[in-house]
XYZ file of C-alpha atoms in Angstrom:
359
model
C 78.188 117.850 -49.166
C 80.311 115.429 -47.356
C 77.553 114.835 -44.879
C 75.232 113.949 -47.731
C 77.836 111.547 -49.079
C 78.388 109.990 -45.735
C 74.746 109.550 -44.865
C 73.915 107.163 -47.650
C 76.825 105.062 -46.658
C 75.514 104.932 -43.132
C 72.183 103.995 -44.431
C 73.772 101.364 -46.593
C 75.668 100.114 -43.585
C 72.445 100.039 -41.643
C 70.720 98.088 -44.383
C 73.606 95.624 -44.381
C 73.155 95.164 -40.706
C 69.476 94.612 -41.312
C 70.237 91.959 -43.888
C 72.632 90.239 -41.524
C 69.973 90.345 -38.819
C 67.461 88.852 -41.245
C 69.687 85.908 -41.978
C 69.979 85.224 -38.285
C 66.163 85.301 -37.679
C 64.066 82.112 -37.678
C 62.394 81.136 -40.999
C 58.931 82.008 -39.872
C 60.122 85.573 -39.102
C 62.310 86.115 -42.199
C 61.514 87.884 -45.502
C 58.625 89.798 -44.119
C 58.813 93.324 -45.666
C 56.987 94.928 -42.785
C 59.562 93.460 -40.399
C 62.703 93.995 -42.555
C 62.187 97.569 -43.590
C 60.296 100.542 -42.536
C 58.252 102.446 -45.097
C 60.710 105.358 -45.214
C 63.577 102.927 -45.717
C 61.827 101.316 -48.664
C 61.341 104.708 -50.267
C 65.054 105.462 -49.957
C 66.049 102.139 -51.635
C 67.609 102.232 -55.057
C 66.061 100.354 -57.883
C 68.476 97.447 -57.710
C 67.991 97.019 -54.007
C 64.265 97.268 -54.372
C 64.243 94.660 -57.086
C 66.342 92.395 -54.917
C 64.018 93.023 -52.073
C 60.993 92.233 -54.191
C 62.616 89.117 -55.612
C 63.534 87.964 -52.124
C 60.063 88.746 -50.843
C 58.449 86.971 -53.796
C 60.616 83.911 -53.278
C 59.831 83.928 -49.618
C 56.111 84.114 -50.389
C 56.506 81.466 -53.062
C 58.315 79.202 -50.633
C 55.677 79.727 -47.997
C 52.949 79.063 -50.527
C 54.694 75.858 -51.623
C 55.100 74.767 -48.048
C 51.506 75.669 -47.367
C 50.440 73.843 -50.530
C 52.472 70.823 -49.519
C 51.019 70.928 -46.055
C 47.529 71.226 -47.479
C 48.174 68.368 -49.901
C 49.471 66.227 -47.058
C 46.415 67.058 -45.018
C 44.181 66.393 -48.012
C 45.958 63.059 -48.577
C 45.594 62.165 -44.906
C 41.964 63.180 -44.989
C 41.503 61.131 -48.162
C 43.092 58.103 -46.536
C 41.025 58.591 -43.413
C 37.950 59.088 -45.561
C 38.746 55.893 -47.458
C 39.243 54.041 -44.200
C 35.997 55.464 -42.879
C 34.256 54.528 -46.113
C 35.628 50.983 -45.901
C 34.676 50.781 -42.256
C 31.261 52.145 -43.101
C 30.838 49.560 -45.852
C 31.993 46.781 -43.575
C 29.761 48.053 -40.812
C 26.861 48.251 -43.230
C 27.540 44.696 -44.401
C 27.722 43.507 -40.798
C 24.518 45.368 -40.012
C 22.850 43.793 -43.042
C 24.137 40.344 -42.046
C 23.016 40.861 -38.471
C 19.679 42.125 -39.731
C 19.277 38.982 -41.821
C 20.267 36.805 -38.861
C 17.967 38.703 -36.504
C 15.116 38.467 -38.981
C 15.749 34.773 -39.477
C 15.896 34.275 -35.704
C 12.710 36.274 -35.337
C 11.020 34.063 -37.916
C 12.323 30.944 -36.176
C 11.211 32.275 -32.797
C 7.828 33.147 -34.218
C 7.565 29.676 -35.733
C 8.656 28.121 -32.415
C 6.193 30.262 -30.502
C 3.435 29.256 -32.903
C 4.380 25.595 -32.477
C 4.492 25.980 -28.702
C 1.151 27.759 -28.751
C -0.349 24.961 -30.843
C 1.246 22.352 -28.579
C -0.052 24.090 -25.455
C -3.491 24.354 -26.986
C -3.366 20.679 -27.885
C -2.186 19.785 -24.370
C -4.909 21.957 -22.901
C -7.500 20.153 -25.000
C -6.052 16.782 -23.997
C -6.025 17.812 -20.354
C -9.637 18.849 -20.669
C -10.492 15.493 -22.240
C -8.452 13.671 -19.575
C -10.222 15.584 -16.806
C -13.566 14.689 -18.322
C -12.539 11.033 -18.557
C -11.216 11.094 -14.998
C -14.451 12.680 -13.841
C -16.424 10.015 -15.708
C -14.221 7.276 -14.229
C -14.617 8.738 -10.751
C -18.383 8.855 -11.234
C -18.345 5.271 -12.495
C -16.087 4.213 -9.640
C -18.424 5.885 -7.160
C -21.375 4.221 -8.823
C -19.549 0.875 -8.717
C -18.723 1.393 -5.039
C -22.326 2.250 -4.274
C -23.505 -0.673 -6.398
C -21.059 -3.011 -4.634
C -22.189 -1.677 -1.282
C -25.813 -2.293 -2.249
C -24.915 -5.760 -3.479
C -22.983 -6.491 -0.291
C -25.923 -5.243 1.740
C -28.292 -7.406 -0.314
C -25.952 -10.384 0.086
C -25.808 -9.814 3.849
C -29.588 -9.530 3.972
C -29.970 -12.690 1.900
C -27.452 -14.494 4.102
C -29.362 -13.357 7.158
C -32.615 -14.521 5.612
C -31.092 -17.865 4.649
C -29.460 -18.149 8.065
C -32.735 -17.350 9.790
C -34.520 -19.953 7.658
C -31.824 -22.514 8.424
C -31.930 -21.630 12.113
C -35.722 -21.967 12.018
C -35.409 -25.365 10.367
C -32.661 -26.390 12.801
C -34.327 -24.861 15.798
C -35.244 -28.289 17.247
C -31.885 -29.882 16.371
C -29.163 -31.025 18.745
C -25.633 -31.547 17.433
C -23.610 -34.326 19.074
C -19.813 -34.078 18.719
C -17.322 -36.851 19.348
C -19.361 -39.962 18.506
C -16.864 -42.411 16.889
C -17.447 -43.342 13.232
C -19.184 -46.737 12.751
C -20.723 -46.901 16.211
C -24.148 -46.452 14.617
C -23.727 -49.769 12.803
C -24.500 -51.687 15.998
C -27.725 -49.774 16.450
C -29.119 -46.684 14.775
C -28.288 -43.071 15.678
C -31.678 -42.719 17.381
C -30.840 -45.550 19.795
C -27.361 -44.083 20.369
C -28.997 -40.798 21.376
C -31.317 -42.662 23.758
C -28.219 -44.346 25.218
C -26.599 -40.917 25.721
C -29.707 -39.686 27.568
C -29.831 -42.824 29.733
C -26.113 -42.608 30.584
C -26.081 -38.898 31.414
C -29.701 -37.899 32.161
C -31.600 -40.884 33.560
C -34.596 -38.738 34.412
C -34.938 -37.470 30.842
C -34.580 -40.926 29.313
C -37.759 -42.002 31.067
C -39.658 -39.030 29.595
C -41.665 -40.571 26.797
C -42.509 -37.156 25.349
C -38.952 -36.701 24.069
C -39.113 -38.143 20.581
C -36.396 -38.236 17.900
C -37.846 -37.204 14.574
C -34.668 -37.705 12.510
C -30.953 -38.459 13.005
C -27.982 -38.272 10.572
C -24.302 -37.496 10.344
C -22.958 -34.349 8.700
C -21.417 -34.013 6.255
C -23.076 -36.911 4.512
C -19.800 -38.218 2.995
C -17.015 -39.221 5.359
C -13.540 -37.829 4.591
C -10.878 -40.456 5.361
C -8.246 -37.728 5.857
C -10.305 -36.131 8.601
C -9.121 -37.260 12.052
C -12.208 -36.201 14.015
C -15.547 -38.033 13.526
C -18.442 -36.397 11.757
C -21.092 -34.694 13.851
C -24.406 -36.355 14.620
C -27.502 -34.185 14.143
C -30.581 -35.181 16.154
C -33.887 -33.562 15.176
C -36.431 -33.531 17.998
C -40.119 -32.829 17.765
C -40.183 -29.694 19.955
C -37.847 -26.825 20.859
C -38.858 -27.275 24.505
C -37.317 -30.722 24.670
C -34.132 -29.507 22.951
C -33.695 -26.630 25.423
C -34.344 -28.976 28.339
C -31.657 -31.432 27.200
C -29.109 -28.645 26.536
C -29.819 -27.104 29.959
C -29.115 -30.431 31.625
C -25.910 -30.758 29.568
C -24.719 -27.314 30.700
C -25.425 -28.208 34.314
C -23.667 -31.594 34.104
C -20.819 -30.165 31.974
C -19.144 -33.572 31.404
C -21.143 -35.663 28.902
C -19.988 -39.184 27.955
C -20.928 -42.074 25.686
C -19.736 -45.435 27.018
C -17.191 -43.591 29.105
C -15.791 -41.457 26.234
C -16.356 -37.668 26.416
C -18.747 -36.094 23.894
C -20.442 -32.693 23.513
C -24.039 -31.631 23.029
C -24.715 -28.273 21.355
C -27.489 -26.548 19.480
C -27.454 -26.898 15.693
C -27.109 -23.561 13.878
C -26.527 -22.274 10.359
C -22.935 -21.443 9.317
C -23.649 -17.713 9.588
C -25.032 -18.057 13.105
C -22.110 -20.280 14.125
C -19.673 -17.655 12.832
C -21.532 -14.927 14.716
C -21.424 -17.015 17.910
C -17.693 -17.723 17.414
C -17.025 -13.967 17.299
C -18.118 -13.795 20.964
C -15.681 -16.567 21.902
C -12.712 -14.406 23.048
C -14.921 -12.056 25.051
C -16.759 -14.995 26.604
C -13.426 -16.555 27.593
C -12.356 -13.369 29.422
C -15.734 -13.157 31.201
C -15.385 -16.805 32.213
C -11.906 -16.170 33.644
C -13.264 -13.215 35.660
C -16.132 -15.408 36.985
C -18.765 -13.278 35.240
C -22.049 -15.071 34.697
C -22.376 -15.082 30.914
C -24.258 -16.950 28.178
C -24.478 -16.816 24.409
C -28.186 -16.701 23.672
C -30.005 -17.759 20.534
C -29.090 -17.056 17.851
C -25.883 -15.054 18.603
C -26.362 -12.691 21.529
C -24.011 -12.194 24.467
C -25.578 -11.995 27.897
C -23.861 -11.477 31.269
C -24.537 -10.039 34.703
C -23.089 -6.593 35.488
C -23.661 -4.831 38.783
C -26.556 -7.142 39.528
C -28.285 -6.572 36.183
C -28.484 -8.907 33.169
C -27.160 -7.169 30.043
C -27.714 -8.538 26.525
C -25.896 -7.357 23.389
C -26.644 -8.118 19.733
C -23.366 -6.648 18.396
C -19.854 -5.806 19.568
C -20.387 -2.102 18.874
C -23.250 -2.042 21.379
C -20.972 -3.809 23.863
C -18.156 -1.256 23.282
C -20.542 1.646 23.833
C -21.709 0.104 27.085
C -18.200 -0.780 28.287
C -17.112 2.848 27.712
C -19.506 3.870 30.526
C -18.299 1.184 32.964
C -14.641 1.722 34.026
C -14.385 -1.594 35.892
C -15.751 -3.563 32.933
C -13.608 -1.528 30.559
C -10.504 -2.586 32.502
C -11.510 -6.249 32.161
C -12.309 -6.172 28.423
C -9.790 -3.515 27.304
C -7.255 -5.854 25.688
C -9.734 -8.161 23.968
C -11.784 -5.239 22.565
C -8.608 -3.536 21.308
C -7.536 -6.705 19.478
C -11.043 -6.983 18.023
C -10.809 -3.382 16.739
C -7.467 -4.115 15.063
C -8.886 -7.270 13.500
C -11.862 -5.350 12.114
C -9.474 -2.710 10.722
C -7.465 -5.363 8.878
C -10.661 -6.903 7.516
C -11.815 -3.473 6.312
C -8.466 -2.839 4.567
C -8.611 -6.224 2.819
C -12.164 -5.528 1.707
C -11.185 -2.065 0.381
C -8.212 -3.515 -1.563
C -10.483 -6.155 -3.011
C -12.972 -3.495 -4.139
C -10.125 -1.444 -5.636
C -8.799 -4.365 -7.672
C -12.299 -5.145 -8.933
């Protein structure tokens, strides 16, 4: 009986120790019935202890539920705030997207408008370029036609000048031009008598030839220019070419012709074109004269000289250049003068081209 009385006290003491141990456990491990008491211990509890146990367990559960509820509310509040922030951010992002969409659409419209304008401008420029190319082509065709027309006109002018020059040379074929006769000397006696005096003074044998007749004599130009220092030329027209050539041959042989002791010159009378053509041989003739080459300028404007024992005659400088290219010795003699002639012709061609361009 005593053992039965003592056993509950031990059990009570053990439960007290359990309670003390519970108070010393961490909160998350307290008030858990399965941890505090075993099933057999719960069955041995008295009603008061059981009630206390249930109250304590209920309060513990209630506290945990409150803490859990608070934690859930805090989480819900945090989630609500985050959701609100996300919603605001979403709204702002949506507004920005809408604004950007409007801007992009406006830019697209502007770009499309600009592209359309550029396309129209390019099309317009392309059309203008096409028109300009057509005009340029027409101008080039006209320019080519003008060049060809000018060339034909120049050729016709040259042909006409040659025809006129040939006619003048034909008319003047029997003429002798006397240079250096002082002005007024013909007042003492006519020009015909002065010419007879020249023949008597220089060619006594010819003066006695009664077949040499002067058909006409005059000075040229007709009007005397007081500012001109040299006297006008005297033109003597004979009846035959034979007599003219005979007199000129004698003049070339005598070389020094005089009138009353003053030097004069006797030359053939040519047209201005023929004179210019004969002058173009002047530099070459001078070089041939210095090299003691037998040369002459034949009628109307041909160069003749002896080369390697043969008489060569040339109507143009190009023919002379072609011939000189095959004769090294002659090429050495005429190299400088032909080179200067080539440069001169090049300058004349450039001036003629610039003149055609300006026209």
